[in-house]
Structures are given as structure tokens and as C-alpha cells.
Coordinates of C-alpha atoms in Angstrom, one line a residue:
M693 CA -69.7 -81.2 39.9
N694 CA -72.4 -79.7 37.6
S695 CA -74.7 -79.0 40.6
A696 CA -76.0 -75.5 40.6
E697 CA -76.6 -75.3 44.3
W698 CA -73.6 -73.0 44.9
H699 CA -75.0 -70.3 42.6
A700 CA -76.1 -67.4 44.9
R701 CA -78.5 -64.4 44.7
I702 CA -77.3 -61.4 46.6
E703 CA -80.0 -59.2 48.2
S704 CA -80.1 -55.9 50.0
A705 CA -83.1 -55.1 52.1
G706 CA -85.0 -57.8 50.3
E707 CA -84.3 -56.4 46.8
V708 CA -82.1 -58.4 44.3
A709 CA -78.7 -56.7 44.0
G710 CA -76.9 -59.2 41.8
A711 CA -75.3 -62.6 41.7
G712 CA -72.5 -64.5 43.5
F713 CA -71.2 -67.9 44.1
L714 CA -70.2 -70.0 47.1
I715 CA -66.5 -70.6 47.3
T716 CA -66.1 -72.1 50.7
P717 CA -68.9 -73.4 53.1
R718 CA -69.1 -69.9 54.5
K719 CA -67.7 -67.5 51.9
V720 CA -69.4 -66.0 48.8
L721 CA -67.8 -64.0 46.0
T722 CA -69.5 -61.2 44.2
C723 CA -68.7 -57.8 42.7
A724 CA -68.0 -54.9 44.9
H725 CA -70.5 -52.7 43.0
V726 CA -73.2 -55.2 43.8
V727 CA -72.9 -54.6 47.6
H728 CA -71.3 -51.2 47.9
R729 CA -74.5 -49.3 48.7
A730 CA -76.0 -51.9 51.0
A731 CA -76.3 -51.1 54.7
A732 CA -74.3 -53.4 56.8
D733 CA -77.2 -55.3 58.4
T734 CA -79.3 -55.6 55.2
L735 CA -77.3 -58.1 53.1
T736 CA -78.5 -61.6 52.6
V737 CA -77.7 -64.5 50.3
T738 CA -80.2 -66.9 48.9
F739 CA -79.3 -70.2 47.2
T740 CA -82.1 -70.4 44.7
E741 CA -81.4 -74.0 43.6
R742 CA -82.4 -75.1 47.1
P743 CA -86.1 -74.1 46.9
G744 CA -87.5 -73.2 50.3
A745 CA -84.1 -72.6 51.9
P746 CA -84.1 -69.3 53.9
A747 CA -81.9 -66.4 53.0
V748 CA -78.6 -66.3 55.0
P749 CA -77.4 -63.0 56.5
A750 CA -74.0 -61.9 55.3
R751 CA -71.4 -59.2 55.7
V752 CA -68.5 -57.9 53.6
V753 CA -65.2 -59.1 55.0
A754 CA -62.8 -58.3 52.1
D755 CA -62.7 -56.4 48.9
G756 CA -60.5 -55.5 46.0
G757 CA -60.3 -51.8 46.6
W758 CA -62.8 -50.8 43.9
G759 CA -63.1 -47.0 43.5
G760 CA -66.7 -46.7 42.5
S761 CA -66.4 -46.2 38.7
A762 CA -67.2 -48.7 36.0
T763 CA -63.6 -48.6 34.8
D764 CA -62.0 -48.8 38.3
L765 CA -60.0 -51.9 39.1
G766 CA -60.6 -54.3 42.0
D767 CA -64.4 -54.9 41.6
L768 CA -64.5 -57.8 44.0
A769 CA -66.1 -58.4 47.3
V770 CA -66.0 -61.3 49.7
L771 CA -69.1 -62.0 51.8
E772 CA -69.0 -64.1 55.0
L773 CA -72.3 -65.9 55.8
A774 CA -73.7 -65.9 59.3
H775 CA -73.2 -69.7 59.3
E776 CA -71.8 -72.5 57.1
V777 CA -74.2 -73.9 54.5
P778 CA -74.6 -77.6 53.9
M779 CA -73.7 -77.7 50.2
A780 CA -70.7 -78.1 47.9
P781 CA -68.9 -74.9 47.0
A782 CA -68.1 -74.1 43.4
A783 CA -65.2 -75.9 41.7
L784 CA -62.6 -73.6 40.2
A785 CA -60.9 -74.5 36.9
P786 CA -57.1 -74.4 36.4
V787 CA -55.8 -71.0 35.1
G788 CA -56.2 -70.7 31.4
D789 CA -58.9 -73.3 30.9
A790 CA -61.3 -70.8 29.5
H791 CA -58.9 -70.2 26.7
A792 CA -58.6 -73.8 25.6
H793 CA -60.0 -74.6 22.2
R794 CA -61.4 -78.0 21.2
S795 CA -61.8 -78.9 17.5
D796 CA -60.8 -75.3 16.6
R797 CA -63.8 -74.0 18.5
P798 CA -63.8 -71.9 21.6
R799 CA -65.1 -73.4 24.8
K800 CA -68.7 -72.6 25.7
L801 CA -69.1 -70.6 28.9
V802 CA -72.4 -70.5 30.9
V803 CA -73.4 -67.6 33.3
Y804 CA -76.3 -67.9 35.9
G805 CA -77.7 -64.5 36.8
F806 CA -80.8 -62.7 38.1
P807 CA -81.8 -60.0 35.7
V808 CA -85.2 -58.2 36.0
G809 CA -88.0 -60.6 35.7
F810 CA -85.9 -63.6 36.5
D811 CA -85.7 -63.7 40.3
E812 CA -85.4 -67.5 40.2
G813 CA -82.4 -67.1 37.9
T814 CA -81.6 -67.6 34.2
L815 CA -78.7 -68.8 32.0
A816 CA -76.7 -67.0 29.3
E817 CA -74.2 -68.7 27.0
Y818 CA -70.9 -66.9 26.2
R819 CA -67.4 -67.3 25.0
I820 CA -64.2 -65.2 25.3
T821 CA -63.4 -62.9 22.4
A822 CA -59.7 -63.3 22.8
T823 CA -57.1 -64.3 25.3
Q824 CA -55.9 -60.8 25.8
L825 CA -56.3 -59.4 29.3
L826 CA -57.7 -55.9 29.1
N827 CA -55.9 -53.5 31.4
R828 CA -54.5 -56.5 33.2
E829 CA -57.9 -57.0 34.7
W830 CA -60.7 -58.3 32.4
I831 CA -61.4 -60.7 29.6
Q832 CA -64.0 -59.7 27.1
L833 CA -67.0 -62.0 26.7
E834 CA -69.3 -62.2 23.6
A835 CA -72.6 -64.1 23.1
W836 CA -72.3 -67.7 22.0
Q837 CA -74.9 -67.1 19.4
P838 CA -77.0 -64.1 18.1
G839 CA -80.2 -63.6 19.9
G840 CA -79.1 -65.2 23.2
Q841 CA -79.7 -63.8 26.6
P842 CA -77.6 -60.6 27.0
L843 CA -75.7 -59.7 30.1
A844 CA -77.6 -57.2 32.1
P845 CA -77.9 -55.9 35.7
G846 CA -78.5 -59.0 37.8
F847 CA -75.7 -60.9 36.2
S848 CA -73.0 -58.9 38.0
G849 CA -71.0 -61.2 40.4
A850 CA -72.2 -64.3 38.6
A851 CA -69.7 -67.2 38.1
V852 CA -68.6 -67.8 34.5
T853 CA -68.4 -71.6 34.2
L854 CA -67.2 -74.1 31.6
A855 CA -70.3 -75.6 30.0
D856 CA -68.9 -79.1 29.9
T857 CA -67.4 -79.3 33.5
G858 CA -69.2 -76.7 35.5
E859 CA -65.9 -75.4 36.8
V860 CA -65.6 -71.6 37.4
V861 CA -63.1 -69.6 35.2
G862 CA -64.1 -66.1 36.3
M863 CA -66.8 -63.7 37.4
V864 CA -69.0 -61.2 35.4
T865 CA -68.1 -57.6 36.3
A866 CA -69.8 -55.6 33.5
A867 CA -72.2 -55.7 30.5
A868 CA -71.6 -53.7 27.3
G869 CA -74.1 -51.0 28.3
D870 CA -75.5 -50.5 24.8
R871 CA -78.8 -51.9 23.7
G872 CA -78.4 -54.9 21.4
V873 CA -74.7 -55.4 22.1
H874 CA -74.3 -58.9 23.6
N875 CA -70.9 -58.7 25.2
G876 CA -69.4 -57.9 28.6
R877 CA -66.4 -58.5 30.8
M878 CA -65.3 -61.1 33.3
M879 CA -62.6 -61.0 35.9
P880 CA -60.7 -64.3 35.5
V881 CA -59.9 -66.4 38.6
E882 CA -56.2 -65.6 38.6
V883 CA -57.0 -61.8 38.8
M884 CA -59.5 -62.4 41.6
A885 CA -56.8 -64.3 43.5
R886 CA -54.6 -61.2 43.1
Y887 CA -57.2 -59.2 45.2
W888 CA -58.1 -62.0 47.6
P889 CA -55.0 -64.2 48.2
D890 CA -57.1 -66.9 50.0
L891 CA -58.5 -67.8 46.6
A892 CA -55.2 -68.9 45.3
G893 CA -55.3 -72.0 47.5
L894 CA -58.6 -73.1 45.8
V895 CA -57.3 -73.0 42.2
P896 CA -56.3 -76.5 41.0
T897 CA -53.0 -77.0 39.1
S898 CA -53.1 -77.9 35.4
D899 CA -51.5 -81.2 36.1
H900 CA -54.8 -82.9 37.1
R901 CA -57.1 -84.2 34.4
T902 CA -60.6 -82.8 34.3
A903 CA -62.3 -86.2 34.7
D904 CA -60.1 -86.9 37.8
R905 CA -61.0 -83.6 39.4
A906 CA -64.7 -84.2 38.7
R907 CA -64.6 -87.7 40.2
L908 CA -62.9 -86.6 43.3
R909 CA -65.3 -83.7 43.9
E910 CA -68.3 -86.0 43.3
L911 CA -67.0 -88.5 45.9
V912 CA -66.3 -85.7 48.4
E913 CA -69.7 -84.2 47.9
R914 CA -71.3 -87.6 48.6
A915 CA -69.2 -88.2 51.7
V916 CA -70.2 -84.8 53.1
R917 CA -73.9 -85.4 52.3
E918 CA -73.8 -88.8 54.0
G919 CA -72.1 -87.5 57.1
L920 CA -68.9 -89.5 56.7
D921 CA -66.5 -86.6 57.2
G922 CA -67.0 -86.0 60.9
D923 CA -67.0 -82.7 62.8
P924 CA -64.4 -80.0 61.7
G925 CA -62.9 -79.6 65.1
D926 CA -62.9 -83.3 66.1
P927 CA -59.2 -84.2 66.6
G928 CA -60.0 -87.8 65.5
A929 CA -61.6 -86.5 62.2
V930 CA -58.6 -84.2 61.6
G931 CA -56.2 -87.0 62.1
R932 CA -58.2 -89.3 59.7
R933 CA -58.0 -86.7 57.0
V934 CA -54.3 -86.3 57.4
R935 CA -53.7 -90.0 57.3
L936 CA -55.9 -90.1 54.2
Y937 CA -53.6 -87.6 52.5
E938 CA -50.4 -89.2 53.8
A939 CA -51.4 -92.6 52.4
A940 CA -51.9 -91.0 49.0
R941 CA -49.1 -88.5 48.6
G942 CA -46.0 -89.3 46.5
P943 CA -42.4 -88.8 47.7
L944 CA -42.1 -85.3 46.2
D945 CA -45.6 -84.1 47.3
P946 CA -45.8 -81.5 50.0
D947 CA -46.4 -82.5 53.7
A948 CA -49.8 -82.0 55.1
P949 CA -50.2 -78.6 56.8
D950 CA -49.3 -78.6 60.5
E951 CA -52.9 -77.8 61.5
G952 CA -54.2 -80.7 59.5
F953 CA -57.5 -80.4 57.5
D954 CA -60.7 -79.0 59.0
S955 CA -62.8 -80.9 56.4
L956 CA -62.6 -83.5 53.7
W957 CA -63.1 -80.6 51.3
S958 CA -59.9 -78.9 52.5
A959 CA -57.9 -82.2 52.1
A960 CA -59.2 -82.7 48.6
L961 CA -58.5 -79.1 47.6
F962 CA -55.0 -79.5 49.0
V963 CA -54.4 -82.4 46.7
L964 CA -55.8 -80.6 43.7
C965 CA -54.2 -77.2 44.4
E966 CA -50.9 -78.0 46.0
V967 CA -49.8 -81.2 44.3
D968 CA -48.4 -80.8 40.9
G969 CA -45.8 -82.3 38.5
A970 CA -45.7 -85.6 36.5
D971 CA -47.0 -87.7 39.3
A972 CA -49.9 -85.5 40.3
A973 CA -52.5 -87.7 38.5
A974 CA -51.2 -90.8 40.5
T975 CA -51.6 -88.9 43.8
V976 CA -55.2 -87.9 42.9
A977 CA -56.0 -91.5 41.9
R978 CA -54.7 -92.8 45.2
F979 CA -56.5 -90.1 47.2
T980 CA -59.7 -90.7 45.2
A981 CA -59.5 -94.5 45.9
H982 CA -59.1 -93.8 49.7
V983 CA -62.2 -91.5 49.7
E984 CA -64.2 -94.1 47.7
S985 CA -63.3 -96.7 50.3
M986 CA -65.1 -94.6 52.9
F987 CA -68.4 -95.8 51.4
Q988 CA -67.6 -99.5 51.8
A989 CA -69.7 -101.3 54.4
P990 CA -67.6 -101.8 57.6
V991 CA -66.3 -105.3 57.8
E992 CA -64.3 -107.1 60.4
T993 CA -60.6 -106.7 59.6
A994 CA -59.1 -110.1 58.7
A995 CA -56.1 -111.2 60.8
A996 CA -52.7 -110.8 59.2
P997 CA -51.4 -114.1 57.8
D998 CA -49.5 -116.3 60.2
W999 CA -47.0 -117.4 57.6
S1000 CA -45.5 -120.9 57.7
P1001 CA -42.7 -120.5 55.1
I1002 CA -40.8 -123.0 53.0
L1003 CA -37.3 -121.5 52.4
V1004 CA -35.4 -122.5 49.2
D1005 CA -31.8 -121.3 49.5
L1006 CA -29.9 -121.1 46.2
Q1007 CA -26.2 -120.4 46.3
H1008 CA -23.2 -120.5 44.0
S1009 CA -21.8 -123.9 44.5
G1010 CA -18.1 -123.3 44.0
A1011 CA -18.1 -126.4 41.8
G1012 CA -18.4 -124.4 38.5
D1013 CA -21.1 -122.6 36.7
G1014 CA -23.0 -125.7 36.0
H1015 CA -23.9 -126.5 39.6
V1016 CA -26.0 -124.9 42.3
R1017 CA -26.0 -125.4 46.1
V1018 CA -29.6 -125.9 47.3
E1019 CA -31.0 -126.1 50.8
V1020 CA -34.7 -126.4 51.6
S1021 CA -36.2 -125.9 55.0
A1022 CA -39.8 -125.7 56.4
Y1023 CA -40.9 -123.5 59.3
S1024 CA -43.8 -124.6 61.5
G1025 CA -44.7 -124.4 65.1
G1026 CA -41.8 -122.0 65.8
R1027 CA -39.2 -124.4 64.5
R1028 CA -37.2 -125.0 61.4
H1029 CA -37.3 -128.5 59.8
P1030 CA -34.4 -129.2 57.4
V1031 CA -35.8 -131.0 54.3
G1032 CA -32.9 -131.4 51.9
S1033 CA -29.5 -130.1 51.0
D1034 CA -27.4 -130.9 48.0
T1035 CA -25.3 -129.6 45.1
V1036 CA -27.2 -130.2 41.9
P1037 CA -26.5 -129.5 38.2
Q1038 CA -28.5 -126.5 36.8
A1039 CA -30.3 -128.8 34.4
G1040 CA -31.9 -130.7 37.3
L1041 CA -32.4 -127.7 39.6
R1042 CA -36.1 -127.1 39.0
A1043 CA -37.0 -130.8 39.4
Y1044 CA -35.0 -130.9 42.7
V1045 CA -36.8 -127.8 44.0
Q1046 CA -40.2 -129.2 43.1
D1047 CA -39.5 -132.4 44.9
R1048 CA -38.2 -130.8 48.1
I1049 CA -41.0 -128.2 48.2
E1050 CA -43.5 -131.0 48.0
A1051 CA -41.6 -132.8 50.9
A1052 CA -41.5 -129.6 53.0
F1053 CA -45.3 -129.4 53.1
R1054 CA -45.3 -132.5 55.3
Y1055 CA -43.9 -130.4 58.1
L1056 CA -46.5 -127.6 57.8
T1057 CA -49.6 -127.4 60.0
P1058 CA -52.6 -128.4 57.7
G1059 CA -54.5 -125.4 56.5
C1060 CA -51.8 -122.8 57.5
D1061 CA -50.7 -119.8 55.5
E1062 CA -47.9 -121.3 53.4
L1063 CA -45.3 -119.0 51.9
I1064 CA -42.5 -120.0 49.4
A1065 CA -39.4 -117.9 49.9
F1066 CA -36.3 -118.1 47.7
A1067 CA -33.1 -116.8 49.2
L1068 CA -30.9 -115.7 46.3
P1069 CA -27.4 -114.2 45.8
R1070 CA -27.8 -110.6 44.7
D1071 CA -26.6 -111.3 41.2
W1072 CA -29.5 -113.9 40.9
I1073 CA -32.1 -111.7 42.6
D1074 CA -34.0 -111.2 39.3
L1075 CA -34.3 -115.0 38.7
P1076 CA -37.9 -115.7 37.6
V1077 CA -38.5 -118.4 40.2
D1078 CA -42.2 -117.6 40.2
R1079 CA -42.5 -118.8 36.6
W1080 CA -41.0 -122.2 37.4
A1081 CA -43.5 -125.1 37.0
S1082 CA -45.2 -126.0 40.3
A1083 CA -44.9 -129.8 39.7
P1084 CA -43.5 -132.3 37.2
D1085 CA -47.0 -133.0 35.9
D1086 CA -48.4 -129.4 36.3
D1087 CA -46.9 -126.5 34.4
T1088 CA -48.9 -123.9 36.4
P1089 CA -46.3 -121.3 37.5
L1090 CA -45.2 -121.7 41.1
G1091 CA -46.0 -118.1 41.8
C1092 CA -49.6 -118.6 40.6
V1093 CA -50.1 -121.5 43.1
Y1094 CA -48.5 -120.2 46.3
P1095 CA -47.6 -116.8 47.7
L1096 CA -43.9 -116.5 46.6
V1097 CA -41.2 -114.0 47.5
V1098 CA -37.5 -113.6 47.2
T1099 CA -35.0 -112.5 49.7
D1100 CA -31.3 -111.3 49.5
Q1101 CA -28.6 -113.4 51.0
A1102 CA -26.4 -110.3 51.5
R1103 CA -28.7 -109.2 54.3
R1104 CA -27.9 -112.2 56.5
R1105 CA -25.9 -110.2 59.0
A1106 CA -27.4 -110.0 62.5
S1107 CA -27.2 -106.2 62.5
V1108 CA -29.4 -106.1 59.3
R1109 CA -31.9 -108.6 60.7
H1110 CA -32.1 -106.5 63.8
Q1111 CA -32.9 -103.4 61.7
L1112 CA -35.5 -105.2 59.6
T1113 CA -37.2 -106.6 62.7
R1114 CA -37.6 -103.1 64.1
A1115 CA -39.0 -101.9 60.8
W1116 CA -41.5 -104.7 60.6
N1117 CA -42.7 -104.1 64.2
R1118 CA -43.5 -100.6 63.0
L1119 CA -45.1 -101.8 59.7
D1120 CA -47.6 -104.1 61.6
S1121 CA -49.8 -101.0 62.2
A1122 CA -49.4 -99.6 58.6
P1123 CA -52.8 -99.5 56.8
G1124 CA -51.2 -99.9 53.4
A1125 CA -47.9 -100.4 51.5
R1126 CA -46.9 -96.9 50.5
V1127 CA -44.6 -97.0 47.4
H1128 CA -41.5 -94.9 47.2
R1129 CA -41.0 -94.6 43.5
V1130 CA -37.6 -94.9 41.8
E1131 CA -38.4 -93.5 38.4
C1132 CA -36.5 -93.7 35.1
G1133 CA -36.3 -89.9 34.6
G1134 CA -33.7 -88.6 37.0
P1135 CA -33.9 -90.8 40.1
E1136 CA -32.8 -89.2 43.3
E1137 CA -29.2 -89.5 44.5
P1138 CA -28.5 -93.0 46.1
R1139 CA -27.5 -91.3 49.3
R1140 CA -30.7 -89.4 49.6
L1141 CA -32.6 -92.5 48.7
R1142 CA -30.9 -94.3 51.7
I1143 CA -32.0 -91.5 54.0
R1144 CA -35.6 -91.6 52.7
L1145 CA -35.8 -95.4 53.1
R1146 CA -34.6 -95.3 56.7
Q1147 CA -37.4 -92.9 57.8
D1148 CA -40.2 -94.2 59.9
D1149 CA -42.9 -94.0 57.2
A1150 CA -40.8 -95.9 54.6
C1151 CA -42.2 -99.2 53.5
L1152 CA -41.8 -100.3 49.9
A1153 CA -39.3 -99.3 47.2
G1154 CA -40.8 -99.6 43.8
F1155 CA -38.5 -99.6 40.7
A1156 CA -39.4 -98.7 37.2
T1157 CA -36.5 -100.8 35.9
A1158 CA -35.0 -104.3 36.6
P1159 CA -32.0 -104.5 39.0
G1160 CA -29.5 -105.1 36.1
V1161 CA -30.2 -101.7 34.4
P1162 CA -26.9 -99.7 35.0
R1163 CA -28.6 -96.3 35.5
T1164 CA -30.6 -97.5 38.6
R1165 CA -28.3 -100.4 39.8
P1166 CA -26.8 -98.1 42.6
H1167 CA -30.3 -97.3 43.7
F1168 CA -31.3 -100.9 43.9
D1169 CA -28.2 -101.8 45.9
T1170 CA -29.0 -98.8 48.2
S1171 CA -32.5 -100.1 48.7
L1172 CA -31.3 -103.5 49.8
N1173 CA -28.6 -102.1 52.0
A1174 CA -30.8 -99.5 53.7
P1175 CA -32.4 -102.1 54.4
A1176 CA -35.9 -101.6 52.7
P1177 CA -38.3 -104.2 54.1
I1178 CA -40.0 -104.6 50.7
V1179 CA -38.7 -104.0 47.2
V1180 CA -40.9 -104.5 44.1
W1181 CA -40.0 -104.3 40.4
S1182 CA -40.8 -105.8 37.0
R1183 CA -38.2 -108.0 35.5
E1184 CA -39.1 -106.5 32.1
G1185 CA -39.7 -103.0 33.3
C1186 CA -38.3 -100.1 31.3
A1187 CA -35.5 -101.6 29.3
T1188 CA -34.2 -98.5 27.5
G1189 CA -30.5 -98.7 26.9
P1190 CA -27.7 -96.2 27.8
D1191 CA -27.7 -94.8 24.2
E1192 CA -31.4 -93.7 24.6
P1193 CA -31.9 -93.2 28.3
C1194 CA -35.6 -93.0 29.3
T1195 CA -36.8 -89.7 30.8
G1196 CA -39.9 -91.3 32.3
G1197 CA -43.4 -89.9 31.8
D1198 CA -46.2 -91.1 29.6
G1199 CA -45.1 -94.1 27.4
C1200 CA -42.5 -95.4 29.9
A1201 CA -43.3 -99.0 30.7
G1202 CA -41.7 -98.6 34.1
K1203 CA -43.9 -95.6 35.0
T1204 CA -47.0 -97.6 33.9
F1205 CA -45.9 -100.4 36.2
L1206 CA -45.4 -98.0 39.2
D1207 CA -48.7 -96.3 38.6
E1208 CA -50.5 -99.6 38.6
L1209 CA -48.5 -100.7 41.7
D1210 CA -49.6 -97.6 43.6
V1211 CA -53.2 -98.2 42.9
C1212 CA -53.1 -102.0 43.7
L1213 CA -50.9 -101.9 46.9
S1214 CA -51.6 -98.6 48.5
Q1215 CA -54.3 -100.0 50.8
V1216 CA -52.8 -103.5 51.3
P1217 CA -51.1 -104.0 54.7
P1218 CA -47.4 -104.9 54.2
A1219 CA -47.9 -108.4 55.9
E1220 CA -50.5 -109.3 53.3
L1221 CA -48.4 -108.3 50.2
P1222 CA -47.4 -111.9 49.3
R1223 CA -51.0 -112.9 49.0
R1224 CA -51.9 -109.8 47.0
V1225 CA -49.1 -110.4 44.6
L1226 CA -50.2 -114.0 44.2
A1227 CA -53.6 -112.7 43.0
L1228 CA -51.9 -110.3 40.6
R1229 CA -49.8 -113.1 39.2
E1230 CA -52.9 -115.2 38.6
E1231 CA -54.5 -112.3 36.8
A1232 CA -51.4 -111.8 34.7
D1233 CA -51.2 -115.5 33.8
A1234 CA -54.7 -115.3 32.4
E1235 CA -54.4 -112.0 30.5
D1236 CA -51.8 -111.2 27.8
G1237 CA -49.9 -108.0 28.3
H1238 CA -50.9 -107.6 32.0
W1239 CA -48.7 -105.1 33.8
A1240 CA -47.9 -107.6 36.6
H1241 CA -46.7 -110.4 34.3
D1242 CA -43.1 -110.1 35.5
I1243 CA -43.5 -108.7 38.9
Q1244 CA -40.8 -109.6 41.4
L1245 CA -41.5 -109.2 45.2
L1246 CA -38.6 -109.0 47.6
W1247 CA -40.3 -109.3 51.0
D1248 CA -38.1 -109.7 54.0
D1249 CA -39.7 -110.2 57.5
P1250 CA -37.1 -111.9 59.7
R1251 CA -39.8 -112.7 62.3
V1252 CA -41.3 -115.3 60.0
F1253 CA -38.2 -117.4 60.0
T1254 CA -37.0 -117.3 63.6
D1255 CA -36.6 -120.4 65.7
P1256 CA -37.3 -119.3 69.3
H1257 CA -36.4 -122.6 70.9
D1258 CA -32.7 -122.6 70.2
G1259 CA -32.1 -119.0 68.9
A1260 CA -29.8 -120.5 66.3
P1261 CA -29.7 -119.5 62.6
A1262 CA -32.1 -121.5 60.5
H1263 CA -29.2 -123.2 58.9
A1264 CA -25.6 -122.3 58.0
H1265 CA -26.5 -120.6 54.7
S1266 CA -29.8 -118.9 55.5
P1267 CA -30.1 -115.2 54.9
V1268 CA -33.3 -114.9 56.9
A1269 CA -32.3 -116.4 60.2

């Protein structure tokens, strides 16, 4: 991002006229007074930080309506190059970043110009005098320190950049004009966009952190240099860029433009300039992760697990609160194998489940992808079955030994199974498990959530709170009834009570959980989620305070539990038949 290759020298008939900067692969910005006397066929642009690169012919394609006087407004010109240049354009800073003070000091600004005697370019250090906008057009600049390089002819049109990030905050339009006075004026980016509206789409929102913007631009620059982006007009490349954005965007982020993205640059700029709000940082993080994955060496995609599940069905017994009805079955070779069925006291429940799970393994094909699934009544759906000991002589949590999921017995109806099967047939081709976030701070109406979860691109509902929290309980029930194929939450989550409702945002434990969930699952195919969550549980078991310590995964693929030989339900009480 601190690369100076985008700095430009503007020439007319071979003579230096001023400075400019590359803003798109084919557009350069400068002052109107730099080019107003140049004949149409004499303008060229040289990028001096690419020694030996030939000058590129250019023409003026837009201006700000400048009248010709030093005090006239609109001193802006847009040059179009004869062809695109293979370098990264300048990065713009969010509006107002030049005003930001750190440790009670103004931010240092750097200007790269071409005064007499410095055809190769030279630097000047400046700062703004005050935040006041003069005549609604300019901000006054003053030298960072006495004796520094003054602004002079040759600096006009130069980008004014933040010294620490290299992002552009404005353009030099005038020097003081008096000998020994080291100040001048710049036109800030927001004023430039007033005269050339196309610039507005290149200004990032203030909701993105500086380091995040820098990292994304660095990766995009590298991808372009290494030829990973593809041709601008290639429909396949355009489609890949759109899928890249769609996999990263949050539920409230704007749709990709109908025409798609003609470059990875345009997709990254769309993320930085069009996505805002509390979740903007999460979207940038996901998009950045997807871009970073472009550099991974191609590997053969592993086949989706061919799950052989062991189903543990827990139900209210009807014999009082102290007893539980338990049925355990194994699925292998397309058939269900009943293992055990009994009503047991709660005190002996875990030992009974341990014993029957061990017995169920005898029916599985050796070396298959085992899956432990607990079918639970909805009021028990938060039961921490993954924390139960895996064996009488081994206290390792069950969810740290095997992939383990829960399912909802209320979804046993044939109509619901039909809907879920159709959803999973679609999810087979999904590259990742996109999370629809149900936040603490003002979740959407349950009816709107139902509509969203029934759309074709819906996959996973992620909750910032546990199911029992009153403020989101209707949303949880809606997710299960929709039916959402996958629901994930933390049993601890955000536990703020009704007297002090959480508004979400930084500091909310539920938001932290969802942010981490986005990063960890966004590129994991839905069929592989049980195995990914197993890995997260192992990490959490070995690390105090890990965000996934109490993760609960409701994962419901009816195809895993079907018995094609007789078409009958797995057993009388199975919710996943």
C-alpha cells in the first residue's frame, strides 16, 4: 500500500507540467491548471517509480469546470490513458482521516512532486493548518517543520498522502506564492468527488480499520501481479469475483452489482466503499481470507464424508422427571441397526449412552466416517452432550473424540424431512457454510428471518445467544421451523438479562462468537461441518477461554439416516428418519 508506483508526472510536449496520481488502471487525476494549455495530442503521463517505463499518451476526459484563475473553483482534471497500466492505483483514505490527531499531534502528510530540478520527483512533508474548509473547496497546508521543501510549481496535482499508511486524502492545488512561505492548499477527496462523481465509489467507509484496508490491498496487488485475477471480460473470471464477494458478504451488505466485477480491484473496492456498519470489519476479514486462499497451491478436493451415524434418541419418558427414554441405533450399509432401547434413571443416563454407543460401533464399517447424533426434545436442545465423558475410564469429552451433532425431534414430520432433503441437495455444491447472523442488538423480525432462511443461498443460522434467552427464543424457534439445515450457537453466548439488554457491538460475547464463527466456517463445505467443529472442540478443550468451548451444532441432513431397503422410519421415535 506504500508503493509509490502510482505517482505520476504529467508532461506536455515533453516538458514537465505538474504531478498527478493513478486512480484506476486507466485514469489519472491532476489539476485542471496543469493541463489547460496543453494541445490535445501532446499530453503524456510517466510513472517515474518504474524506471525505464515509457510515457503513456493521455487525454482529458472530465474536469471540474475551472475558470482559469487561481481563486476559481473546480481545479480538477481527469486524464484517460491510452491503455491500462499494470500497477496498483492509489488507495484513498476515508473522509476526514487527514484531520485525525494521534497523541495530540496532527497527522503527517507527504506530497510527491516534480519541481524544477527534480524531474525524478521529490518529497515534501506537510500537515493541515485547521479542519476548516476554505470557500467550501480547500484545506490549508503548512510545512511539517521549518526549512522543509516548499510547495512550488511541479507539485500541482500531486496526491497528498498520509505518511503512515500511504492513503490519499487530497490533491495539491496551489502554493502560497510568496518566497519563504511554506504553505499551500489541497482539495480534499470529498470535494474532488463532488466534481467527478465516479471518485465517490473509490472512497472507503470509515467502518473499516486501516490495517484491514492495507492487508486487503496488499493481497489484491499480489494477486494481480501474479496473474491470478483473470481477464476483465472473461465471464468465468467475472463469476468467480462475484462468488468471492457473495461468500464474504453479511446479511445486510449490498448485493453485488448486476454487471459483476471487471477486476479483483473493483470487487475489493466494492467491499471497502459500499459495505459499512457494525459488521463491515467482519465482511472485510472474510473477503480478505478468500483472496488469501487464491495463493494456496491447488490440491485435489477431498471427498465429502460418507457419514455412518450412531443416533442417540433422548425423550421425556412419561415416567416422571427422574427418567429418560433412550433409543440408540447405528446406520451402516444403507440400513439401520437397533442397538438398545430402555427407560433409564437420569443418574444412569450417561453410563447407558456410553455403553450403547460402544456397542453401536460393531455395526459400522471399519474405518468409516463415524458421526454421533443426539436427537433431543426442543427444551433439551442446549444439553451439553458433547461434554459427556466418552467412556467410563476416559473423561475425554465425547465431542472431542467423535464428530457430534444434535437434531430437533420436532422436525420429524415427513414434510419437514422433504424440505430439508431438498435444501441439502442444493448445499452439496456450496463452497462454504455462510453464516446468517442473529445478533443481540436488534435482531430482525422472526417473520423476516423465516423468509431469509428459506431462500436458496441460506445455509447456517448463527446465534449470539443460547436458545433459552427470551429476547431471541422466537428467532431460534423460527430457525428450526423454517427449517434451517444448520444452526450454531454457544451455550454460554451473550447472557445479558432483560434488565440490561445487550445492544451488540464490541464487548458482546455473542458478537465475538459469531465473528470467529464467520472466519472459521465460511470456507468449510456444509457436509464437513461436524468434522470442523470436532477440531474446534479439541482446540477449546486444550485452551482456557477459547471462543468455541461451548459450541453447539445442530446439523440435520435427513439423507444420512435413510434406510432405502424398506423406506420405513428409522424407528418409532426417530426425528431423522
